[in-house]
Amino acid sequence: MLANLGFAVLVITLLVSIYGIAAALYGARTGREAWVLSARQAMLLTWPLVTLSALCLVALLVTNHFEVEFVYSVTSRSMPGYLKATALWGGQAGSLLFWSWLMAAFASAAGLRRWDRDREFLPWVVVVALVTLAFFLSLIILFENPFARLWAAPAGETIKAMFAPSGAVLVTPGDGQGLNPLLRHPGMIIHPPMLYLGFVSFVIPYAFGMAALITRRTDDRWIRVTRRWTLVAWLFLSMGLVLGGRWAYDVLGWGGYWGWDPVEIAAFMPWLTGTAFLHSVMIQEKRGMLKHWNMVLVILTYCLVIFGTFLTRSGVLSSVHAFAQSAIGPAFFGFIGLSFAASLALLLSRWNELRGENQLTSLLSRENLFLLNNLLFVSILVACFWGVIFPLISELFTGQKVTVGPPFYERTTGPMFAGLLLLMGIAPLSAWGRTAGRSLGRLIVWPLAASLVVPLGLALSGTHNPAALLGFWLAAFVTLVTLSEFWRGALARRRIYKEALPVALWNLAGRNRRRYGGYIIHLGVVLMAIGIIGVELYQQETQGTLAEGQQITLGKYVMTYDSLAEFNAPDDRLVARAVTTIYRDGQKVAELYPRRDFYYVSQQPMTIPGVYSSLEGDFYVLLVGWEPIGSSGATFKIYLNPLINFLWGGSLVFILGTLVAAWPDRERARATARVPAGALAQRAK
Amino acid sequence: MTYHHPSTLARAALVLFVLAIGLAAVVSWPASPARAQEPTPSDNQVNAVAKQLYCPVCENVPLDVCPTQACAQWRQTIREKLTAGWSEQEIKNYFVEQYGARVLAAPPPRGLSLLVYLLPPLAFVVGGYIVYRAVRTWRRAARPRASPPPAAEDEYARRIEEELRRRE
């Protein structure tokens, strides 16, 4: 019953979306406002509709309706209620529905904004948003239906179908297979929604970009309108990436947080173009240049968002066969190819109308440095994309499967990331339009000199790794430049407005949130870079088999193995849990319980580390193996991950900076507050 | 950004480092009963080889940390080969012969796989050239209009004031 309702509502939503697209196109072509407004209402209607459908699926999940195949495959009776509900995004079909729900929500939010200053965009934003939504809805309805049920055919085999095949009867399994154990983690509950929010909200800037191209309104209006959308999208995407890293660190049990897995890279690629976009739109706003390039970036970001959605849940890029066999693979690629080609064709047809207004005048101007920044981000993107698709190319042309793993990505992107850090140190000191080499030199010389103290000190105290010295120098340089920007700005305010320093600092950031929010983000990136350098270059590891009471040493730490217990947990898993004591410099600092869970139903082991964290780094121990009958002991793998908490701390600073930059302006908040709630609806009439 | 390292040099250094740590641990340990059992070759020696290999089944999980039974057997194979005196390269070659180039963390730079390594730097260089050309054209176009005099004495303060004025 509920399954039928959920499915029917989806079909209705698809029809509503198609109507909205048609009405918007008709309205825009004939200039009949009523049709455009009707299209907007259709777009607003999609959100409650998809909400209803998603609620149906959640209800089925929570109430153990195992006759529904999706419910059977991602939940089981022993799972707690919150996990059953969030299993909505625990499998591909549900994820697509969840994605559509977010898409409808963002489309509706965009529909509710005040359109009086850019009415001509409205029909085209509706078209782009609803085409995207309709594509996902058709995927769900045609290929990946989460409401499909299990049926026993007369011949005996079990069929997955929405409606009863002739002569078949409904099958209701006694229990489900349960959620993939790797996904039963708080990080995995929040991580996909964050990522999807980031993905979906990038559709809105793209929609406005396309609307600007179609309507030939090629000033920077579309960029100003979508600035906050872009920042919010970027914030969610960044949070999704960080949470994913944290989840890997806590659950995957290999001592790291980022493995250059295609799925991770799929989420990282739109972030790269999005970050390039965030920087390059400033050039268009300030100098009226790079209009073509910004369009290219927003088109790329949109296509990568769709690509990422496809890759994160399907895994079909692992081989040519998996891709050919999956029903949605070709559909996805067709859609990405079509939207890419259509967007580019549109861009080319408007090429001459997008001429820049200003010209660059100095090699060291900020816009030139931003160009370099974009070059680096896009080069990293090329390396990532190439690494992800190369195994497929190799298999297609030579029949040989290859792995393109971390060594490739680190070698190719490492120097580019270093280049980005260097730019982060120079660009804030440069000016728009013209920067005299001499004035830039004067500004840079002090932070440069001061920052060199760090690598010198490190070298004298025994650090000789050139990559580490370079990395820490860059970190120090960017930090000094960024802090001095705050300092000099505050001093200037104090001189002009006679404000006390803290007040001046607060007002400085408050009056130009975008710039100073950006600087806070830069500081967050520096902290993250310190963490990454620490783990990448100074991670230590050892492995040993210990009998009870024995100990193993790594760096300053000694770990003793005290005991091990094996027991069955209520949610159908066998837990082997070791008790270990950690000493640093002879002092007991922690008791850790590394464990290995074995899930009976999915026959899947899961290694949960024991971690002792300090600012200096993490002591991270994994239980790798053990003998059931205690005597011959247990095997532990231990990592020392120096400075890793700078990575997590830095990401918090990063998020704080993005919030500062995206915070609504007071003036604008007041302006919207003055508009009564019903005004929009009236204006719309 | 993970357990592998930006350059071969760094990786070699780390392998040596890990081995040295393992060795130091063995050498410096007092010969007391409360000592970890040290099979020959040690787990660390096995892992130093294993972390450069990927099994064909567990995608994207390096062999040294893969918890599956199959991977444990591969590690056992590495241990046996090390015991038999094989070098690291010989062991890697053995796995490549048995299971194909996909067991390596990155494809060997030969034939089509050479493209993996060539394309990204090439893209960077081409992109850099495009940017360079664009900037040159823009500068040339701008030259006739005389550029304004170089920055004033306290250029920064002026910028701030100007911006603040604009905001208020």
Tab-separated table of N, CA, C and O in Angstrom, chain B residues 5-88:
chain	number	residue	atom	x	y	z
B	5	HIS	N	53.585	8.009	-0.489
B	5	HIS	CA	54.395	9.204	-0.371
B	5	HIS	C	54.670	9.866	-1.693
B	5	HIS	O	54.697	9.226	-2.723
B	6	PRO	N	54.863	11.189	-1.613
B	6	PRO	CA	54.837	11.983	-2.837
B	6	PRO	C	55.874	11.565	-3.860
B	6	PRO	O	55.681	11.751	-5.034
B	7	SER	N	56.965	11.061	-3.464
B	7	SER	CA	57.935	10.696	-4.481
B	7	SER	C	58.506	9.332	-4.148
B	7	SER	O	58.400	8.838	-3.033
B	8	THR	N	59.081	8.749	-5.151
B	8	THR	CA	59.690	7.451	-4.933
B	8	THR	C	60.742	7.557	-3.848
B	8	THR	O	60.890	6.679	-2.999
B	9	LEU	N	61.468	8.695	-3.908
B	9	LEU	CA	62.529	8.914	-2.931
B	9	LEU	C	61.956	8.875	-1.528
B	9	LEU	O	62.435	8.157	-0.642
B	10	ALA	N	60.867	9.655	-1.363
B	10	ALA	CA	60.255	9.724	-0.042
B	10	ALA	C	59.754	8.347	0.368
B	10	ALA	O	59.851	7.948	1.524
B	11	ARG	N	59.224	7.625	-0.615
B	11	ARG	CA	58.683	6.303	-0.289
B	11	ARG	C	59.803	5.370	0.140
B	11	ARG	O	59.718	4.669	1.147
B	12	ALA	N	60.886	5.428	-0.642
B	12	ALA	CA	62.028	4.589	-0.304
B	12	ALA	C	62.516	4.953	1.091
B	12	ALA	O	62.809	4.075	1.910
B	13	ALA	N	62.541	6.284	1.357
B	13	ALA	CA	63.002	6.742	2.663
B	13	ALA	C	62.108	6.168	3.748
B	13	ALA	O	62.576	5.705	4.793
B	14	LEU	N	60.812	6.160	3.485
B	14	LEU	CA	59.893	5.681	4.513
B	14	LEU	C	60.051	4.191	4.727
B	14	LEU	O	60.035	3.706	5.862
B	15	VAL	N	60.189	3.465	3.619
B	15	VAL	CA	60.372	2.028	3.761
B	15	VAL	C	61.592	1.757	4.621
B	15	VAL	O	61.557	0.977	5.579
B	16	LEU	N	62.687	2.479	4.295
B	16	LEU	CA	63.906	2.333	5.084
B	16	LEU	C	63.648	2.680	6.536
B	16	LEU	O	64.073	1.983	7.456
B	17	PHE	N	62.903	3.789	6.699
B	17	PHE	CA	62.575	4.286	8.018
B	17	PHE	C	61.846	3.218	8.827
B	17	PHE	O	62.210	2.872	9.952
B	18	VAL	N	60.791	2.653	8.184
B	18	VAL	CA	59.998	1.630	8.860
B	18	VAL	C	60.877	0.438	9.198
B	18	VAL	O	60.848	-0.093	10.315
B	19	LEU	N	61.689	0.049	8.210
B	19	LEU	CA	62.575	-1.084	8.446
B	19	LEU	C	63.533	-0.769	9.598
B	19	LEU	O	63.762	-1.603	10.474
B	20	ALA	N	64.047	0.479	9.556
B	20	ALA	CA	64.997	0.871	10.595
B	20	ALA	C	64.341	0.827	11.961
B	20	ALA	O	64.912	0.341	12.941
B	21	ILE	N	63.094	1.325	12.020
B	21	ILE	CA	62.362	1.306	13.291
B	21	ILE	C	62.211	-0.134	13.749
B	21	ILE	O	62.479	-0.478	14.910
B	22	GLY	N	61.783	-0.959	12.820
B	22	GLY	CA	61.594	-2.366	13.158
B	22	GLY	C	62.897	-2.960	13.659
B	22	GLY	O	62.935	-3.631	14.692
B	23	LEU	N	63.970	-2.637	12.942
B	23	LEU	CA	65.282	-3.174	13.283
B	23	LEU	C	65.703	-2.657	14.654
B	23	LEU	O	66.142	-3.415	15.521
B	24	ALA	N	65.512	-1.332	14.825
B	24	ALA	CA	65.886	-0.715	16.094
B	24	ALA	C	65.115	-1.363	17.229
B	24	ALA	O	65.658	-1.644	18.299
B	25	ALA	N	63.824	-1.621	16.958
B	25	ALA	CA	63.000	-2.243	17.985
B	25	ALA	C	63.580	-3.605	18.347
B	25	ALA	O	63.678	-3.970	19.517
B	26	VAL	N	63.994	-4.344	17.322
B	26	VAL	CA	64.535	-5.680	17.565
B	26	VAL	C	65.849	-5.585	18.340
B	26	VAL	O	66.054	-6.264	19.349
B	27	VAL	N	66.721	-4.674	17.866
B	27	VAL	CA	68.062	-4.591	18.444
B	27	VAL	C	68.015	-4.077	19.877
B	27	VAL	O	68.673	-4.596	20.767
B	28	SER	N	67.177	-3.008	20.076
B	28	SER	CA	67.235	-2.332	21.370
B	28	SER	C	66.436	-3.052	22.442
B	28	SER	O	66.476	-2.706	23.599
B	29	TRP	N	65.645	-4.022	22.018
B	29	TRP	CA	64.791	-4.678	23.004
B	29	TRP	C	65.603	-5.534	23.976
B	29	TRP	O	66.410	-6.355	23.540
B	30	PRO	N	65.372	-5.352	25.280
B	30	PRO	CA	66.081	-6.219	26.224
B	30	PRO	C	65.592	-7.664	26.059
B	30	PRO	O	64.418	-7.893	25.817
B	31	ALA	N	66.493	-8.591	26.141
B	31	ALA	CA	66.121	-9.992	25.945
B	31	ALA	C	65.398	-10.513	27.179
B	31	ALA	O	65.929	-11.308	27.949
B	32	SER	N	64.180	-10.029	27.380
B	32	SER	CA	63.408	-10.474	28.542
B	32	SER	C	62.270	-11.346	28.043
B	32	SER	O	61.953	-11.351	26.862
B	33	PRO	N	61.591	-12.084	28.937
B	33	PRO	CA	60.480	-12.918	28.484
B	33	PRO	C	59.315	-12.086	27.945
B	33	PRO	O	58.574	-12.555	27.097
B	34	ALA	N	59.167	-10.804	28.427
B	34	ALA	CA	58.038	-9.982	27.996
B	34	ALA	C	58.335	-9.303	26.672
B	34	ALA	O	58.175	-8.109	26.515
B	35	ARG	N	58.770	-10.052	25.707
B	35	ARG	CA	59.179	-9.456	24.448
B	35	ARG	C	58.299	-9.981	23.324
B	35	ARG	O	57.884	-11.136	23.340
B	36	ALA	N	57.995	-9.098	22.366
B	36	ALA	CA	57.155	-9.537	21.257
B	36	ALA	C	57.855	-10.645	20.488
B	36	ALA	O	59.067	-10.623	20.323
B	37	GLN	N	57.058	-11.598	20.026
B	37	GLN	CA	57.651	-12.660	19.217
B	37	GLN	C	58.052	-12.054	17.891
B	37	GLN	O	57.291	-11.333	17.266
B	38	GLU	N	59.224	-12.306	17.419
B	38	GLU	CA	59.695	-11.756	16.155
B	38	GLU	C	59.893	-12.881	15.161
B	38	GLU	O	60.945	-13.507	15.105
B	39	PRO	N	58.849	-13.174	14.360
B	39	PRO	CA	59.047	-14.209	13.353
B	39	PRO	C	60.024	-13.694	12.306
B	39	PRO	O	60.184	-12.486	12.149
B	40	THR	N	60.688	-14.562	11.632
B	40	THR	CA	61.548	-14.128	10.526
B	40	THR	C	60.862	-14.480	9.216
B	40	THR	O	60.496	-15.640	9.043
B	41	PRO	N	60.735	-13.602	8.302
B	41	PRO	CA	60.943	-12.157	8.431
B	41	PRO	C	59.849	-11.501	9.280
B	41	PRO	O	58.779	-12.057	9.429
B	42	SER	N	60.122	-10.314	9.785
B	42	SER	CA	59.178	-9.672	10.705
B	42	SER	C	57.950	-9.188	9.951
B	42	SER	O	57.963	-9.024	8.735
B	43	ASP	N	56.872	-8.951	10.711
B	43	ASP	CA	55.644	-8.405	10.117
B	43	ASP	C	55.934	-7.109	9.379
B	43	ASP	O	55.353	-6.822	8.342
B	44	ASN	N	56.841	-6.302	9.951
B	44	ASN	CA	57.123	-5.017	9.316
B	44	ASN	C	57.760	-5.191	7.950
B	44	ASN	O	57.488	-4.430	7.031
B	45	GLN	N	58.635	-6.203	7.838
B	45	GLN	CA	59.244	-6.458	6.532
B	45	GLN	C	58.190	-6.900	5.527
B	45	GLN	O	58.187	-6.471	4.383
B	46	VAL	N	57.270	-7.762	5.989
B	46	VAL	CA	56.195	-8.227	5.109
B	46	VAL	C	55.330	-7.043	4.688
B	46	VAL	O	55.019	-6.854	3.505
B	47	ASN	N	54.970	-6.197	5.665
B	47	ASN	CA	54.088	-5.069	5.356
B	47	ASN	C	54.742	-4.068	4.418
B	47	ASN	O	54.068	-3.454	3.586
B	48	ALA	N	56.055	-3.919	4.550
B	48	ALA	CA	56.748	-2.964	3.680
B	48	ALA	C	56.552	-3.348	2.218
B	48	ALA	O	56.429	-2.485	1.345
B	49	VAL	N	56.502	-4.642	1.952
B	49	VAL	CA	56.227	-5.086	0.582
B	49	VAL	C	54.725	-5.011	0.304
B	49	VAL	O	54.282	-4.525	-0.740
B	50	ALA	N	53.933	-5.486	1.286
B	50	ALA	CA	52.492	-5.628	1.061
B	50	ALA	C	51.830	-4.286	0.800
B	50	ALA	O	50.880	-4.201	0.024
B	51	LYS	N	52.332	-3.215	1.412
B	51	LYS	CA	51.623	-1.940	1.266
B	51	LYS	C	51.764	-1.377	-0.138
B	51	LYS	O	51.079	-0.441	-0.514
B	52	GLN	N	52.637	-1.965	-0.930
B	52	GLN	CA	52.758	-1.511	-2.318
B	52	GLN	C	51.904	-2.331	-3.266
B	52	GLN	O	51.925	-2.117	-4.467
B	53	LEU	N	51.161	-3.278	-2.709
B	53	LEU	CA	50.378	-4.168	-3.567
B	53	LEU	C	48.884	-4.076	-3.253
B	53	LEU	O	48.492	-3.761	-2.125
B	54	TYR	N	48.072	-4.345	-4.266
B	54	TYR	CA	46.617	-4.353	-4.114
B	54	TYR	C	46.113	-5.693	-4.637
B	54	TYR	O	46.519	-6.110	-5.720
B	55	CYS	N	45.231	-6.346	-3.884
B	55	CYS	CA	44.705	-7.603	-4.407
B	55	CYS	C	43.575	-7.275	-5.380
B	55	CYS	O	42.956	-6.214	-5.290
B	56	PRO	N	43.284	-8.162	-6.346
B	56	PRO	CA	42.302	-7.822	-7.380
B	56	PRO	C	40.867	-7.748	-6.848
B	56	PRO	O	40.001	-7.197	-7.505
B	57	VAL	N	40.634	-8.306	-5.674
B	57	VAL	CA	39.257	-8.361	-5.176
B	57	VAL	C	38.908	-7.140	-4.326
B	57	VAL	O	37.911	-6.471	-4.558
B	58	CYS	N	39.760	-6.852	-3.356
B	58	CYS	CA	39.443	-5.748	-2.447
B	58	CYS	C	39.937	-4.469	-3.089
B	58	CYS	O	41.098	-4.093	-2.938
B	59	GLU	N	39.062	-3.807	-3.815
B	59	GLU	CA	39.501	-2.635	-4.544
B	59	GLU	C	39.944	-1.516	-3.626
B	59	GLU	O	39.281	-1.205	-2.647
B	60	ASN	N	41.040	-0.909	-3.981
B	60	ASN	CA	41.527	0.284	-3.307
B	60	ASN	C	41.910	0.087	-1.858
B	60	ASN	O	42.033	1.033	-1.121
B	61	VAL	N	42.063	-1.174	-1.415
B	61	VAL	CA	42.582	-1.394	-0.067
B	61	VAL	C	43.975	-1.994	-0.214
B	61	VAL	O	44.111	-3.077	-0.771
B	62	PRO	N	45.007	-1.283	0.256
B	62	PRO	CA	46.342	-1.866	0.128
B	62	PRO	C	46.455	-3.158	0.940
B	62	PRO	O	45.772	-3.343	1.951
B	63	LEU	N	47.309	-4.025	0.475
B	63	LEU	CA	47.380	-5.374	1.018
B	63	LEU	C	47.797	-5.405	2.485
B	63	LEU	O	47.380	-6.285	3.234
B	64	ASP	N	48.601	-4.437	2.917
B	64	ASP	CA	49.098	-4.530	4.299
B	64	ASP	C	47.995	-4.331	5.328
B	64	ASP	O	48.150	-4.738	6.475
B	65	VAL	N	46.897	-3.702	4.948
B	65	VAL	CA	45.843	-3.443	5.931
B	65	VAL	C	44.540	-4.149	5.595
B	65	VAL	O	43.554	-3.980	6.292
B	66	CYS	N	44.516	-4.930	4.528
B	66	CYS	CA	43.264	-5.551	4.131
B	66	CYS	C	42.914	-6.699	5.077
B	66	CYS	O	43.735	-7.589	5.291
B	67	PRO	N	41.715	-6.677	5.658
B	67	PRO	CA	41.407	-7.672	6.682
B	67	PRO	C	40.904	-9.016	6.148
B	67	PRO	O	40.675	-9.920	6.937
B	68	THR	N	40.742	-9.152	4.824
B	68	THR	CA	40.118	-10.399	4.354
B	68	THR	C	41.093	-11.576	4.421
B	68	THR	O	42.306	-11.406	4.463
B	69	GLN	N	40.491	-12.768	4.393
B	69	GLN	CA	41.259	-13.996	4.482
B	69	GLN	C	42.209	-14.130	3.285
B	69	GLN	O	43.365	-14.511	3.422
B	70	ALA	N	41.695	-13.783	2.103
B	70	ALA	CA	42.502	-13.910	0.884
B	70	ALA	C	43.767	-13.074	1.002
B	70	ALA	O	44.867	-13.515	0.639
B	71	CYS	N	43.610	-11.859	1.526
B	71	CYS	CA	44.771	-10.974	1.629
B	71	CYS	C	45.749	-11.487	2.677
B	71	CYS	O	46.963	-11.323	2.545
B	72	ALA	N	45.231	-12.116	3.728
B	72	ALA	CA	46.115	-12.703	4.728
B	72	ALA	C	46.975	-13.776	4.061
B	72	ALA	O	48.174	-13.919	4.358
B	73	GLN	N	46.384	-14.528	3.119
B	73	GLN	CA	47.160	-15.549	2.417
B	73	GLN	C	48.237	-14.935	1.532
B	73	GLN	O	49.348	-15.453	1.450
B	74	TRP	N	47.890	-13.826	0.891
B	74	TRP	CA	48.899	-13.132	0.078
B	74	TRP	C	50.080	-12.694	0.955
B	74	TRP	O	51.218	-12.810	0.556
B	75	ARG	N	49.744	-12.186	2.121
B	75	ARG	CA	50.823	-11.753	3.019
B	75	ARG	C	51.681	-12.943	3.422
B	75	ARG	O	52.900	-12.834	3.543
B	76	GLN	N	51.010	-14.083	3.602
B	76	GLN	CA	51.741	-15.298	3.940
B	76	GLN	C	52.697	-15.655	2.791
B	76	GLN	O	53.850	-16.037	3.029
B	77	THR	N	52.193	-15.478	1.557
B	77	THR	CA	53.046	-15.758	0.395
B	77	THR	C	54.273	-14.844	0.415
B	77	THR	O	55.402	-15.301	0.173
B	78	ILE	N	54.043	-13.570	0.711
B	78	ILE	CA	55.168	-12.632	0.770
B	78	ILE	C	56.173	-13.092	1.818
B	78	ILE	O	57.389	-13.107	1.587
B	79	ARG	N	55.645	-13.534	2.968
B	79	ARG	CA	56.533	-13.976	4.039
B	79	ARG	C	57.385	-15.160	3.568
B	79	ARG	O	58.605	-15.200	3.778
B	80	GLU	N	56.732	-16.090	2.886
B	80	GLU	CA	57.472	-17.268	2.408
B	80	GLU	C	58.562	-16.858	1.415
B	80	GLU	O	59.686	-17.346	1.468
B	81	LYS	N	58.199	-15.949	0.508
B	81	LYS	CA	59.173	-15.522	-0.491
B	81	LYS	C	60.346	-14.806	0.182
B	81	LYS	O	61.505	-14.986	-0.208
B	82	LEU	N	60.025	-13.961	1.171
B	82	LEU	CA	61.099	-13.254	1.879
B	82	LEU	C	62.011	-14.250	2.581
B	82	LEU	O	63.238	-14.107	2.572
B	83	THR	N	61.384	-15.263	3.179
B	83	THR	CA	62.173	-16.294	3.864
B	83	THR	C	63.103	-16.995	2.876
B	83	THR	O	64.250	-17.308	3.199
B	84	ALA	N	62.555	-17.174	1.651
B	84	ALA	CA	63.359	-17.843	0.628
B	84	ALA	C	64.429	-16.918	0.048
B	84	ALA	O	65.136	-17.305	-0.886
B	85	GLY	N	64.481	-15.688	0.556
B	85	GLY	CA	65.548	-14.793	0.137
B	85	GLY	C	65.234	-13.930	-1.072
B	85	GLY	O	66.122	-13.312	-1.643
B	86	TRP	N	63.951	-13.881	-1.469
B	86	TRP	CA	63.587	-13.049	-2.621
B	86	TRP	C	63.707	-11.581	-2.259
B	86	TRP	O	63.452	-11.187	-1.127
B	87	SER	N	64.008	-10.766	-3.268
B	87	SER	CA	64.045	-9.326	-3.022
B	87	SER	C	62.632	-8.762	-3.202
B	87	SER	O	61.746	-9.423	-3.742
B	88	GLU	N	62.468	-7.496	-2.745
B	88	GLU	CA	61.167	-6.845	-2.845
B	88	GLU	C	60.686	-6.810	-4.292
B	88	GLU	O	59.537	-7.137	-4.600
